Coordinates of C-alpha atoms in Angstrom, one line a residue:
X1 CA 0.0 0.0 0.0
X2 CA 1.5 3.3 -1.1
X3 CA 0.8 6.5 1.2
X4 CA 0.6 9.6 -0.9
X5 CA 1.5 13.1 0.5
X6 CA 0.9 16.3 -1.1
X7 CA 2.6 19.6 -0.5
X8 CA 1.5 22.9 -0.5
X9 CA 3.4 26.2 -2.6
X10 CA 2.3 29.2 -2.4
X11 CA 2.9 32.1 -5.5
X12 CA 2.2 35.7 -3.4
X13 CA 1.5 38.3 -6.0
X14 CA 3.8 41.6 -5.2
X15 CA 2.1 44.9 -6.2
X16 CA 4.1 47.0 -8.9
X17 CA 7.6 48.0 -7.2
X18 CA 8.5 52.0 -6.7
X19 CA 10.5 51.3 -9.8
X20 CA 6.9 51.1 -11.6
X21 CA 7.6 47.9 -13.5
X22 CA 4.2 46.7 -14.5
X23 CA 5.1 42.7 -13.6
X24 CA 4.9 41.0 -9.7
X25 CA 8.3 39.5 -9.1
X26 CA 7.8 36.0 -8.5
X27 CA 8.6 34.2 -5.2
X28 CA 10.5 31.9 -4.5
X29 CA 8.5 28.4 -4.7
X30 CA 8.6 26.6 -1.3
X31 CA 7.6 23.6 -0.2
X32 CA 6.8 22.8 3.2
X33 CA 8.6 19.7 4.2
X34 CA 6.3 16.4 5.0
X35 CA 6.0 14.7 7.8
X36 CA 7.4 11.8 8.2
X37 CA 5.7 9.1 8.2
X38 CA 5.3 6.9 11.5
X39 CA 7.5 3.7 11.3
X40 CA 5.7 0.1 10.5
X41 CA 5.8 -1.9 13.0
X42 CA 8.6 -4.3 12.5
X43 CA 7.2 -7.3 9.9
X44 CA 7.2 -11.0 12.5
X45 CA 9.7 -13.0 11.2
X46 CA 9.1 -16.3 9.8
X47 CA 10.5 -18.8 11.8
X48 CA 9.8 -22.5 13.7
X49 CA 6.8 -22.2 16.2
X50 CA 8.8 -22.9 19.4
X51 CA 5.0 -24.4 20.8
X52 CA 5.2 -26.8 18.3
X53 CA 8.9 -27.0 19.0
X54 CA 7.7 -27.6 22.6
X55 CA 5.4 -30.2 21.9
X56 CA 7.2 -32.6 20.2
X57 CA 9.8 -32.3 22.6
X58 CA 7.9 -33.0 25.4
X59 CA 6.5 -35.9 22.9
X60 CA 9.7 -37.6 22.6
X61 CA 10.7 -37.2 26.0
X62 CA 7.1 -38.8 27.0
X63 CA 7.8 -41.7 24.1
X64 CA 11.5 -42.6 25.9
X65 CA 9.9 -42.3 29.5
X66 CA 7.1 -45.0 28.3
X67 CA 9.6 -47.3 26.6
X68 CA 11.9 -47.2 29.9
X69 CA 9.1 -47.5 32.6
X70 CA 6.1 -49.1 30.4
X71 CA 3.7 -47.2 32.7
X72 CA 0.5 -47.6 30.5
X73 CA -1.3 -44.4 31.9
X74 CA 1.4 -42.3 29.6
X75 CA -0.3 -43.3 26.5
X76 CA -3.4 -41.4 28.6
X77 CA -1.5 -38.4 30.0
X78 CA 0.3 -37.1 26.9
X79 CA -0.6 -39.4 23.6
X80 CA 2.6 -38.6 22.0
X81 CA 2.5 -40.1 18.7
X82 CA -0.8 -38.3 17.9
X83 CA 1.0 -35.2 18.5
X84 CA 4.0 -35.8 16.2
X85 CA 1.8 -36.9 13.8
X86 CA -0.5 -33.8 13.7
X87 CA 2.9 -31.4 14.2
X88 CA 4.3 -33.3 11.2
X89 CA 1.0 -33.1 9.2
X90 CA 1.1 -29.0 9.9
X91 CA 4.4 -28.8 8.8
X92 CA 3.6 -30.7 5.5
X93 CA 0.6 -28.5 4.8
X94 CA 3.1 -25.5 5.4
X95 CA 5.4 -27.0 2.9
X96 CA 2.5 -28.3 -0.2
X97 CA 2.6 -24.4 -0.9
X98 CA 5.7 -25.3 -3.0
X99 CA 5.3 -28.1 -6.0
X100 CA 4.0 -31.5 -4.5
X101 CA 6.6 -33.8 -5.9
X102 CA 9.6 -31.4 -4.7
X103 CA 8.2 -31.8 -1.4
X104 CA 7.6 -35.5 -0.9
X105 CA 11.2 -35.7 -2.3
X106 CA 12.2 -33.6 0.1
X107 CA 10.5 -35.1 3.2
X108 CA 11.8 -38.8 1.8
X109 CA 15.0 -37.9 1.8
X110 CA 15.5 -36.2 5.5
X111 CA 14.0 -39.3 6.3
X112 CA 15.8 -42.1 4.6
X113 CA 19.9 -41.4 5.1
X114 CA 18.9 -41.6 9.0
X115 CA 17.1 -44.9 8.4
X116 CA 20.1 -46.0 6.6
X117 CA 22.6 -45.7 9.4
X118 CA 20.3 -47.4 12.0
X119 CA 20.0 -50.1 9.7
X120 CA 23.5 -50.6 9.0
X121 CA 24.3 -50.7 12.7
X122 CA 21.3 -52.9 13.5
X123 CA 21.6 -55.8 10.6
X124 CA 25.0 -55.7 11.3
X125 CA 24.3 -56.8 14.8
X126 CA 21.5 -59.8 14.1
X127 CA 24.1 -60.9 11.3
X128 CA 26.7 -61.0 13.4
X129 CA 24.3 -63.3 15.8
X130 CA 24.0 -65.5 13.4
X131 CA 20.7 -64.0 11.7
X132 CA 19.7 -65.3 8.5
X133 CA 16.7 -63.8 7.2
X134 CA 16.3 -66.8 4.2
X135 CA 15.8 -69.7 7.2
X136 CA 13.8 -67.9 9.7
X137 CA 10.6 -69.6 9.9
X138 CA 8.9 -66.4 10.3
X139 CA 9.7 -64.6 7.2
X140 CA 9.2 -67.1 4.6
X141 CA 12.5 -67.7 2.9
X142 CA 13.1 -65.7 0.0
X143 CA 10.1 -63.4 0.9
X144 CA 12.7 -62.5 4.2
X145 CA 15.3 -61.4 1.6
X146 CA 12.7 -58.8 -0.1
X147 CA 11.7 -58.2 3.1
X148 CA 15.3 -56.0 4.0
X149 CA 14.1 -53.4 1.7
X150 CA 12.0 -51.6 4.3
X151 CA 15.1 -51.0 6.3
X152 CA 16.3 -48.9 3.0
X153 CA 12.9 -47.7 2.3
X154 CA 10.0 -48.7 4.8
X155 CA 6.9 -48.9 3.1
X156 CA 6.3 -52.0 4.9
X157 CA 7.4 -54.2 8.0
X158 CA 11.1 -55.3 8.2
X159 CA 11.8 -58.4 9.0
X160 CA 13.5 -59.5 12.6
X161 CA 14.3 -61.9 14.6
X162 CA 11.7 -62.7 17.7
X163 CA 14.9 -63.9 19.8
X164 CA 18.2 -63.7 18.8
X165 CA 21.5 -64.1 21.3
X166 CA 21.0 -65.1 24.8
X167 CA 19.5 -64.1 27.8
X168 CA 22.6 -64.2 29.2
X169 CA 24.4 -61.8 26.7
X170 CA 24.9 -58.1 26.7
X171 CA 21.6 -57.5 25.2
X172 CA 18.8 -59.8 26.2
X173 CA 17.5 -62.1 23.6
X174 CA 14.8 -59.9 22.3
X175 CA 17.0 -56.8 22.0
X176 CA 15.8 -57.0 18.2
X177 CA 12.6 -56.5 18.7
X178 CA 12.7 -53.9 20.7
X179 CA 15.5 -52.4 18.1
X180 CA 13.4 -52.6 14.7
X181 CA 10.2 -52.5 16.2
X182 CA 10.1 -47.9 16.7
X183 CA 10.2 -48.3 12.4
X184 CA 6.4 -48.5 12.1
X185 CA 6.4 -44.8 12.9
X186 CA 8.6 -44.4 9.6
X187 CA 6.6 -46.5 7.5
X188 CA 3.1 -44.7 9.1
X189 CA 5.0 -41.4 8.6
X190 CA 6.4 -42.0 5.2
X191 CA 2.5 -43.2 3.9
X192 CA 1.2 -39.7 5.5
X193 CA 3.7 -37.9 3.4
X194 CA 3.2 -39.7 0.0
X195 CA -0.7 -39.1 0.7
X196 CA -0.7 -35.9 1.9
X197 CA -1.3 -33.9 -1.6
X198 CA -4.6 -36.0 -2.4
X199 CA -5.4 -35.4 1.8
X200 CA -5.0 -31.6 1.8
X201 CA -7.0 -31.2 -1.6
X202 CA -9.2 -33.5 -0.3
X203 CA -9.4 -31.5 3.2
X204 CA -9.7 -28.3 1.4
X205 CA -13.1 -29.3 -0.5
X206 CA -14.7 -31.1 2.1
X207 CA -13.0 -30.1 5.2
X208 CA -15.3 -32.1 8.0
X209 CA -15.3 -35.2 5.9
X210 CA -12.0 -35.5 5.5
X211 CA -11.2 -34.7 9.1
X212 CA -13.7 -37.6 10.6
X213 CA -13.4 -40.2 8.3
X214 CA -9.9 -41.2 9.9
X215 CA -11.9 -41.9 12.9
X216 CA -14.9 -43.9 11.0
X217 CA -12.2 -46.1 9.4
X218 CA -10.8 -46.6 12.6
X219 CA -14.2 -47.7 14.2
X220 CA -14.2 -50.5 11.1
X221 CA -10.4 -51.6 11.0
X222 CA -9.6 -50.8 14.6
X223 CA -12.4 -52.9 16.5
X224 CA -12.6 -56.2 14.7
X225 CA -15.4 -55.2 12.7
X226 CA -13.2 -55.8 9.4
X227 CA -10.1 -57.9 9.9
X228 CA -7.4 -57.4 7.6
X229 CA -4.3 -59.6 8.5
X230 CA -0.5 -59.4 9.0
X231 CA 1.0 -56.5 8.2
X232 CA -0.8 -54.8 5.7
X233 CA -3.7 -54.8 8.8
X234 CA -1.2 -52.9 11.1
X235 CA -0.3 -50.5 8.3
X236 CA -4.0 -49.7 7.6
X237 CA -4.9 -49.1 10.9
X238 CA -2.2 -47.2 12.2
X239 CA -2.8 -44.9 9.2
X240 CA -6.6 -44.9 10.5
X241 CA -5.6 -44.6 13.9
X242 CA -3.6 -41.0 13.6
X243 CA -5.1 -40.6 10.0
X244 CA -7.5 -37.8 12.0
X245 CA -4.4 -36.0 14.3
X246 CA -2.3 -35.7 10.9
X247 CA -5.6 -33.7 9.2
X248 CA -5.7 -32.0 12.3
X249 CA -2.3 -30.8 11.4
X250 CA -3.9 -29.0 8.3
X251 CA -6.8 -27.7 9.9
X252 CA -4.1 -25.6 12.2
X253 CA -2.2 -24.6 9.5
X254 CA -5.1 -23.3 7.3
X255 CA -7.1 -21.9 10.5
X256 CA -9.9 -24.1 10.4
X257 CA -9.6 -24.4 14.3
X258 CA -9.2 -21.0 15.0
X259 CA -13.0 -20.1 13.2
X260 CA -14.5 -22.4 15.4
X261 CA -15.3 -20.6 19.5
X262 CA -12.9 -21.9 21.3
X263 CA -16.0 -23.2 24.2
X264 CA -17.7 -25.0 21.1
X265 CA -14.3 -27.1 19.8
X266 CA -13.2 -27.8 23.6
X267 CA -16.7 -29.5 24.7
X268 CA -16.7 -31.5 21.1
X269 CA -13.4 -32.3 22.0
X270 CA -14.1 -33.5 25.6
X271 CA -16.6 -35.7 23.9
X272 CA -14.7 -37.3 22.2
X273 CA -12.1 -38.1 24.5
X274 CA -14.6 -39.3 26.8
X275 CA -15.9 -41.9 24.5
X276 CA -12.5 -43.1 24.2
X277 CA -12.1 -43.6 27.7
X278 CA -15.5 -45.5 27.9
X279 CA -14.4 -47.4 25.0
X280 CA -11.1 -48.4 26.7
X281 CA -12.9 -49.3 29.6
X282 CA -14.5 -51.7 28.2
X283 CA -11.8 -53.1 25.6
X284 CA -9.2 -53.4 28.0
X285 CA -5.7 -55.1 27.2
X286 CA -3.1 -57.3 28.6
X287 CA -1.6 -54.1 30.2
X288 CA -4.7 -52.5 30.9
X289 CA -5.2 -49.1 29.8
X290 CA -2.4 -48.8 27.4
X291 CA -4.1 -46.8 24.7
X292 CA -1.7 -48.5 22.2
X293 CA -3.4 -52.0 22.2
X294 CA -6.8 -50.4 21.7
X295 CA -7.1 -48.6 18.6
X296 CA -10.6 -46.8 18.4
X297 CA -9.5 -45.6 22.1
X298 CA -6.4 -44.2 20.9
X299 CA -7.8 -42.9 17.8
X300 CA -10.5 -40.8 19.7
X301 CA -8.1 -39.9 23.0
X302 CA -5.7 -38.3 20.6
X303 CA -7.8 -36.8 18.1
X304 CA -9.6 -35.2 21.4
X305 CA -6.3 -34.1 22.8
X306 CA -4.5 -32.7 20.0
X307 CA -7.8 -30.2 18.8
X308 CA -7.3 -28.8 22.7
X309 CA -3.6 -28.2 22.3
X310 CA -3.9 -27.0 18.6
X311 CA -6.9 -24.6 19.8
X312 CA -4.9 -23.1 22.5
X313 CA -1.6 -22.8 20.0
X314 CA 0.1 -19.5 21.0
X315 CA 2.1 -19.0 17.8
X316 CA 5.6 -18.2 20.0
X317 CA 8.8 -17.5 18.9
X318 CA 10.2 -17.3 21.6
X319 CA 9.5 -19.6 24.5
X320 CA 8.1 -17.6 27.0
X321 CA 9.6 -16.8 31.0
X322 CA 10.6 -20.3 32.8
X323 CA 10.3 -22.2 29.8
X324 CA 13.1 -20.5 28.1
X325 CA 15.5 -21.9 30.2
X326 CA 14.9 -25.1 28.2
X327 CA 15.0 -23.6 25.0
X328 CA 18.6 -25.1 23.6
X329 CA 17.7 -28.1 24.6
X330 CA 14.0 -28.0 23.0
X331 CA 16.0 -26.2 19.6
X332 CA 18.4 -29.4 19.8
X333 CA 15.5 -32.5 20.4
X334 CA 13.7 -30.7 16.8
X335 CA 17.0 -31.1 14.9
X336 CA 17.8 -34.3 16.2
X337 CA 14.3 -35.8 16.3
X338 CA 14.7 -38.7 14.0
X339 CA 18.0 -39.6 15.8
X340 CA 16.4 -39.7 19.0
X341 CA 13.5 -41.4 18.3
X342 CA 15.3 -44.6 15.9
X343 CA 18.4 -45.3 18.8
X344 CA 16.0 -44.4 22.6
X345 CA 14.6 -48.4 22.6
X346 CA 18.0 -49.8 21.6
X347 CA 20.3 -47.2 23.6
X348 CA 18.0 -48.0 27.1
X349 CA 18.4 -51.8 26.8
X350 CA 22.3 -50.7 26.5
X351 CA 22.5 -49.4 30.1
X352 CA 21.4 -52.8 31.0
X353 CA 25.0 -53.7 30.7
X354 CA 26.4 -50.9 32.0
X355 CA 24.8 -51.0 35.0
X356 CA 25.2 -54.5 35.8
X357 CA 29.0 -53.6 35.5
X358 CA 28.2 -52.0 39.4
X359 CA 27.9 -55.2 40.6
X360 CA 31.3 -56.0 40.3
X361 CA 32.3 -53.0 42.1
X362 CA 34.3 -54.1 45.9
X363 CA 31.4 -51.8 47.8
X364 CA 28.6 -53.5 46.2
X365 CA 29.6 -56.8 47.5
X366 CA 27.2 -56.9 50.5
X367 CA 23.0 -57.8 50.4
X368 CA 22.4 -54.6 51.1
X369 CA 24.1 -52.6 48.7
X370 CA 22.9 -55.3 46.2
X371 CA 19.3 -54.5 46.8
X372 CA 19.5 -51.2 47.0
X373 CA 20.4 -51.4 43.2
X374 CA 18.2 -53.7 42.6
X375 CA 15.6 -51.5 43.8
X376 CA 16.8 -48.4 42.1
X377 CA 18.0 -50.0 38.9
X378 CA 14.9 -48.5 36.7
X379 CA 15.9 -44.7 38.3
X380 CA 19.8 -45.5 36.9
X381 CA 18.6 -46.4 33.4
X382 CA 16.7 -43.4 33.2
X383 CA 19.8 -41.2 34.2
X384 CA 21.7 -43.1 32.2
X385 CA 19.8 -43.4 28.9
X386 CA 20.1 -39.3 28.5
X387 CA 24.0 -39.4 28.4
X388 CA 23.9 -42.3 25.8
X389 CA 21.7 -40.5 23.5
X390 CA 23.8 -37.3 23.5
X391 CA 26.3 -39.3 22.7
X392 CA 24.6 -40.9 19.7
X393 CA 23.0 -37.7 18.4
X394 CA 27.0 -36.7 18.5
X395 CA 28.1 -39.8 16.6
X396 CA 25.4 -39.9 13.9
X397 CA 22.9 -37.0 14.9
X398 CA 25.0 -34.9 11.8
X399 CA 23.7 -37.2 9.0
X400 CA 19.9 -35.0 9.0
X401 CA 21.4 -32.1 8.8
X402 CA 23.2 -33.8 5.1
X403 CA 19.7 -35.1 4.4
X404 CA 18.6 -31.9 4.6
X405 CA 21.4 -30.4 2.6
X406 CA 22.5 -28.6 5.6
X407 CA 25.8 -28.2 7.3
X408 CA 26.6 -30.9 9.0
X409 CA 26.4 -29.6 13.0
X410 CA 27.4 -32.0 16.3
X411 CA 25.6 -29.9 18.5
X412 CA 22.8 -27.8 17.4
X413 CA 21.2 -26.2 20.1
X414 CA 21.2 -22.9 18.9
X415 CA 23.7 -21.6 20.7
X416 CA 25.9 -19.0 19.4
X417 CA 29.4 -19.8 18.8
X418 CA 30.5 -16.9 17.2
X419 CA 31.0 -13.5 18.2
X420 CA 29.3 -10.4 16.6
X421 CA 30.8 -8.7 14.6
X422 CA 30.8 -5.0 14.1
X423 CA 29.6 -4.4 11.2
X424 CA 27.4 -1.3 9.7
X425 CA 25.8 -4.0 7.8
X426 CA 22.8 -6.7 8.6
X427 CA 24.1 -9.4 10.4
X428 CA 22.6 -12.8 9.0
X429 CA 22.2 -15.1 11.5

């Protein structure tokens, strides 16, 4: 918008002079200077939105606590993989402004080279166990062999060993499991993102359609009413399951949420989360109300709970009073996020070994001392598993910032590790 400003002059006609010439004698033209105009207020930067930033901290922090402890009642208190699902479908929305196929290229590949090095590290291990995918009853022979491509590229479930080792070896015989199982959130994730072009159109014409139909498919697939077996089953319904929270993602990022009263989304939300909790009541499973083994509870619970957080979004960029103090670490969890979440399972089953190293320890040859570790031996994995994975976000956290054509960084917390300069020019940070 242009602001124009006019300016006045003024040409004073002087009567005939005592020299009697007959003409005025022009003035000189002046032009009252303009006021100046009252400074814009400064544009807002574009930059990450340190809530989201937040969340999904607090969402993989939630996701190693669960792992470690296996207290069901987290999947209640903060339904972390409905959140990262939703942040990741608000991001993708964000991105679809540019050309679809440059951005599902781009996605794949800050994905993949990550995948790549926890595979190396993890085949290397059930080979080196004695592994063979081709004779392992469970995986069908050849079938096992085409099976390794989802640890390149995981549009399905890779193939593992149910036991592999001892019980009596540094890892305990299921280590694997544990290890390769975290890769159906790849696989879910990588599905969202090839889909997401047709979802958004699709969300854009018929908004409320496309937002609830996650939740109807869930209510088919996710209860028994349609069975669909091995693992093209567990693909389709974890796509159901957080089908709705990704949408959700693009109803924040296009403002749907923010048109509806705040009062009016919050009860529908309540709703809906109370449903799930009736439903889980009633559909309990072998570890009670872990919203994991019930789907249509942990559809509706996290649908419910990410609509409250995402209405309540306060767009900061900056974290806000106490909650700055945590802002290198929340900067450093985002650009290690895929690290962090691929090594947690197989980094806490390390400490198991460390730990047990106490035990040879001369003070820690007495009953006591020996139950007192025993009793605190959960409280020392959980200090310990933090250490381990700074470590591994130091030793392979660099390879996303190459898939995403960055710098490679050990450390990126934000921090500044340069001195300003002086400079009369802009300083690009």
């Amino acid at each position: 918008m242009t602001h124009g400003y006019t300016t006045g002059t003024g040409m004073n006609p002087e009567p005939a002079g005592t020299y009697g010439t007959p003409y005025t004698v022009p003035q000189q033209r002046t032009t009252e200077p303009a006021p100046e105009p009252a400074p814009a207020p400064a544009p807002k930067k574009p930059g990450r939105d340190r809530y989201l930033d937040l969340l999904r901290s607090i969402a993989l922090v939630r996701v190693v606590v669960y792992h470690l402890f296996g207290w069901a009642w987290l999947t209640v208190l903060f339904p972390s993989m409905g959140v990262m699902f939703a942040l990741a479908g608000s991001l993708m929305a964000r991105s679809l402004k540019r050309p679809a196929a440059g951005v599902i290229r781009s996605r794949v590949r800050r994905l993949l080279p990550p995948l790549w090095v926890f595979s190396a590290v993890v085949l290397a291990m059930m080979f080196a166990n004695g592994w063979n995918p081709s004779e392992d009853p469970d995986h069908g022979g050849t079938w096992g062999l085409i099976e390794l491509f989802n640890y390149i590229v995981p549009i399905g479930a890779p193939p593992y060993p149910w036991q592999i080792g001892s019980k009596s070896g540094l890892l305990e015989d299921t280590w694997a499991v544990q290890a390769a199982g975290v890769l159906w959130y790849l696989r879910a994730y990588l599905w969202f993102v090839l889909a997401s072009p047709l979802l958004l159109w699709l969300f854009r014409k018929a908004p409320w359609p496309t937002l609830l139909a996650p939740l109807g498919l869930t209510a088919i697939v996710g209860t028994g009413l349609v069975t669909i077996p091995g693992e093209t089953g567990n693909a389709v319904s974890d796509f159901a399951v957080y089908g709705g929270c990704w949408v959700l993602g693009f109803a924040h990022h296009d403002g749907l949420l923010k048109q509806i009263p705040r009062y009016v989304s919050v009860s529908c939300a309540s709703l809906i989360m109370a449903f799930g909790l009736w439903w889980a009541s009633n559909h309990l499973g072998p570890d009670g109300w872990d919203l994991n083994d019930i789907p249509l509870a942990q559809a509706t619970w996290s649908f419910g709970f990410v609509v409250i957080l995402l209405q309540y979004s306060p767009s900061w960029q900056e974290l806000p009073g106490r909650l700055a103090k945590w802002d290198k670490l929340v900067t450093l969890s985002n650009n290690r996020a895929v690290t962090i979440y691929l090594w947690h399972n197989l980094l806490i089953m390390a400490t198991v070994p460390i730990i047990d190293l106490a035990y040879e320890l001369p003070f820690m040859q007495s009953d006591r001392a020996v139950a007192a570790l025993d009793g605190a031996y959960t409280i020392w994995m959980f200090a310990l598993v933090w250490p381990l994975i700074g470590l591994m976000v130091l030793a392979v956290g660099w390879v996303e910032d190459i898939a995403a054509k960055r710098k490679p960084r050990l450390w990126p917390n934000g921090a500044k590790t340069d001195r300003p300069r002086a400079s009369t020019g802009s300083h690009r940070g």
